[in-house]
Amino acid sequence: MIYSIITCGVGGQGLMLVSNIIGIACAEYEYNIRTAETHGLAQRSGSIYTHIRMSETEQIYSPLIPYGEADVMLAMEAIEALRNIEFLKSEGLIVLNDYIWHPVQETFNRVKEPKQTYITIDEIIQKLHEITNTIFKIDALKIANEAGNALASNVALLGFLANTENFPFTLDQLKPIVSQVVPKKAVDINIKALELGYNATSTG
Amino acid sequence: MIKDVTSTKEKNAFLFCNEAIVRGALESDVKIVAFYPGSPVSEILDIFYQIADEFDIKIKIASNEKVALEIIAGASMGGQRSFTAMKSVGLNVASDTFFSLGYTGTNKGCVLLFADDPFCHSSQSEEDGRFFGPAAYIPMLEPTDPIEAKEMVKAAFEISEKFNSLVLIRTTTRINHQSTIVPINPLERSAFEKSSFRSYNRTFSTVGSVARDLKLKMLERIKKIEEEFENSPFNKIREGKGDIGIITSGISYNYIRESCIKLKINPSILKLGTTYPIPNKLVSNFIAKLKTLIVVEELSPYLEKHIKALAKEVNPTLKIIGKQSNHFSEAWEYNVPIVLGVLQKIYEIELDISYNQIIENANKLKSILPPRIPVFCPGCPHRATFWALQRAIGGNSKNIALMNDIGCYSMLLINAELYPKLHADDLLLAMGATLGVSSGVSLASEEKVISLIGDSTLFHAGLPGMVNISNNQEDVVVFVLDNSVTAMTGQQPNAGTGYGPGGKNKNKIIIEDMLRGMGFENVIIVDCFDTKNAITPIKNALNEKGPTIIISRGPCALWNDRNKRKRGEIIPHYYVDWEICRKCHTCMRDFYCPAISMESKYKEYKDKNEKLWKGYSSHISAELCDGCGVCSIVCPYTDSENPSDTDVIKLYKEGEES
């Protein structure tokens, strides 16, 4: 069985760290893994994604998840969740950061047309519901701030994911890897964010 | 991770392909590397940049890919193993030297990795660089994944030394930007010692009669390499069943394997790892007994046309499914759904799942989404420059033509609707092309020609164009957008930065001195963050006849922020004073900073004063703001030169509430 995660968000939200943690876990526990990443142009304020595909037994060929095959979507931002929805399988799991980052183009259109409004997370969730009913909305920023740094939102979401069915690694397996990959002075904060995320409850 | 790239222990490590490539070069005891950065291979430079000192590797950030290739060719001729990596269009730049190297050959292992970019993720064209191999008679390897990429780097050094030839490794973005578990082999490094060019008693000259002689030798050499490639372990046959077979290379191999598993079919597959010279015997034997051959390769029908010619000899009735049969496209990247779709047709298999249906459904759901196009970062000097340029142009927009170039400022093109006065989609061709084209447009047409070029692009391929503008006194206003680094590819230092790899001091090229030395008399320098004061000099320049240079100077925000953090400096931020914001939205309408959005606090404060809180004000995100302060210059209700409480946009001071 191949377990696939599509992660998505906006450049600078730390998706690469999430795939690195999972990748190193795969190396350590002898899973096959292949990932496809966005680099380059989408550095800041652009759409980014990572495809993560892993399996304990099967060889993985394509780094890209075929449409409709991701078991999980881990979305750091709501607009980008919907933008990548074709990759999620029907009734797949969405772990959604309760956060929306309005692109400049959207603001630009509002200034031109004052009656327009920004798209809301609820409108997006309504659309996501047409693909799946399993959507967990997590206030990752709040968790990260509680852990000590807003930048640990990504690790908080990963913590939540680690507490879902079928995710191949346990919290205790992830902890030493998180300690390995984050800067030394940020280890405690990230471990705390991972734990708080693991025990977090969905806000809607 | 980088510590796995440099690990002395054997292990299986989760590596990014560009890391695996560097590891392959390290395991090959490479001594000299040179690069000009370019996506999708910039990270190769970045990793070498970090580890070069530890392994006593000489690293050069060259002014362009041609110079990078010349450095590694020279290093090889001088007796050291050497390596470069470049993007596809970089090989175009390097191609003049590249072709000659086919004639002269090289000495110590000399490897050039180039990456094509199907789907133009970060390039101006979607070219198929595989044609460079046969055009220059230079052997070429093509990996399917990071594991093979690393092995091919090592093999390429061996092949290079065995045949005294430069060796190409061809990747694509999807190969470079993937990660998997890669076996790390032992690292045996020798100390760097200078070699003796003279001791090899070889020459590397080609022209006229010498070239004619070398051509024959080159043809002989490539024949020998083809014989060698007939038995290369990188060409793999997977025996299957039936009279349908598949030939493929690169990333497509993965899509085929996965599609076959999904369709439960088992055709014979020949995966080619040596795509120049193509091993003709191997391919001929493979296709001899087939009824149908499917050729799967992204971009041009490079393998397909070659195989078609072979089939004419060994299997004239062979049905070939590929691009020329209209089953596959020459455009864009492939994936499992595309490859599976063709196999499904050939094998006449029905599937429960319809990828088209999934996409159609998703597109319907996505119709409510706003686009998210990459834009200039908060604090980007280009946003400030273009704000001033729009104002300097004023009502004169129809009398200008804007010639753009390659760099972060290229993003003007994809954001053209935000800058209606600039004609941001007039022209964008290739590194440095703006200058020559500007000369031509100004000769031909009556509009005032504005030419944009960044500092790194100027050093890369802009100098001949600049010499031409000065020498011929062309009527062009050239903006040199000087942000001190090669920003687009990850803020690598360039000739104007003042330091190089390892933070070592370099002879900093002073752009204004260089241009004055070329004979430009009208060189104006503006501070783009002093935006309002930049308008008049730009306006004046637009009214001048003859060549004018405007150097618009301000550091790249990403680079500057990183340096500030390293020095322990706090990055300041601005905020909007909600109670006095006039809700005119000028900051949003004219400035398009990702840190500024439109918000209302009506719900929270309407009890206090309904009139005051009604409507939408601008909001500056404290997390995103870079503190450049240009929005406070743009705001009509802020006096940025004499800050006071009456300003709408204020600089946040520690301890204040915002």
Tab-separated table of C-alpha atoms in Angstrom, chain A residues 110 114-118, chain B residues 576 578-579 581-585 588 597-606 609-619:
chain	number	residue	atom	x	y	z
A	110	ARG	CA	-11.149	44.448	-4.411
A	114	PRO	CA	-15.149	47.889	-3.857
A	115	LYS	CA	-18.231	45.682	-3.569
A	116	GLN	CA	-16.147	42.509	-3.843
A	117	THR	CA	-15.188	40.691	-0.675
A	118	TYR	CA	-12.341	38.384	0.186
B	576	VAL	CA	-1.684	51.496	9.657
B	578	TRP	CA	-6.850	52.552	11.904
B	579	GLU	CA	-8.389	55.567	13.519
B	581	CYS	CA	-6.696	55.925	7.837
B	582	ARG	CA	-8.785	57.723	5.190
B	583	LYS	CA	-9.590	54.440	3.441
B	584	CYS	CA	-8.405	55.863	0.121
B	585	HIS	CA	-6.606	52.542	-0.632
B	588	MET	CA	-3.011	49.027	-2.273
B	597	SER	CA	-4.432	43.765	2.662
B	598	MET	CA	-7.878	45.259	3.138
B	599	GLU	CA	-9.563	44.748	6.472
B	600	SER	CA	-12.402	46.020	8.582
B	601	LYS	CA	-12.624	46.303	12.341
B	602	TYR	CA	-16.227	47.372	12.080
B	603	LYS	CA	-17.524	44.401	14.054
B	604	GLU	CA	-15.123	45.006	16.925
B	605	TYR	CA	-15.426	48.758	17.203
B	606	LYS	CA	-18.791	49.818	15.787
B	609	ASN	CA	-17.988	55.130	16.694
B	610	GLU	CA	-19.909	53.639	13.850
B	611	LYS	CA	-18.885	56.244	11.305
B	612	LEU	CA	-15.189	55.899	12.082
B	613	TRP	CA	-15.054	52.130	11.770
B	614	LYS	CA	-17.296	51.628	8.804
B	615	GLY	CA	-15.613	50.538	5.579
B	616	TYR	CA	-12.312	48.890	4.900
B	617	SER	CA	-8.894	50.195	5.848
B	618	SER	CA	-5.488	49.021	4.777
B	619	HIS	CA	-3.787	46.570	7.071
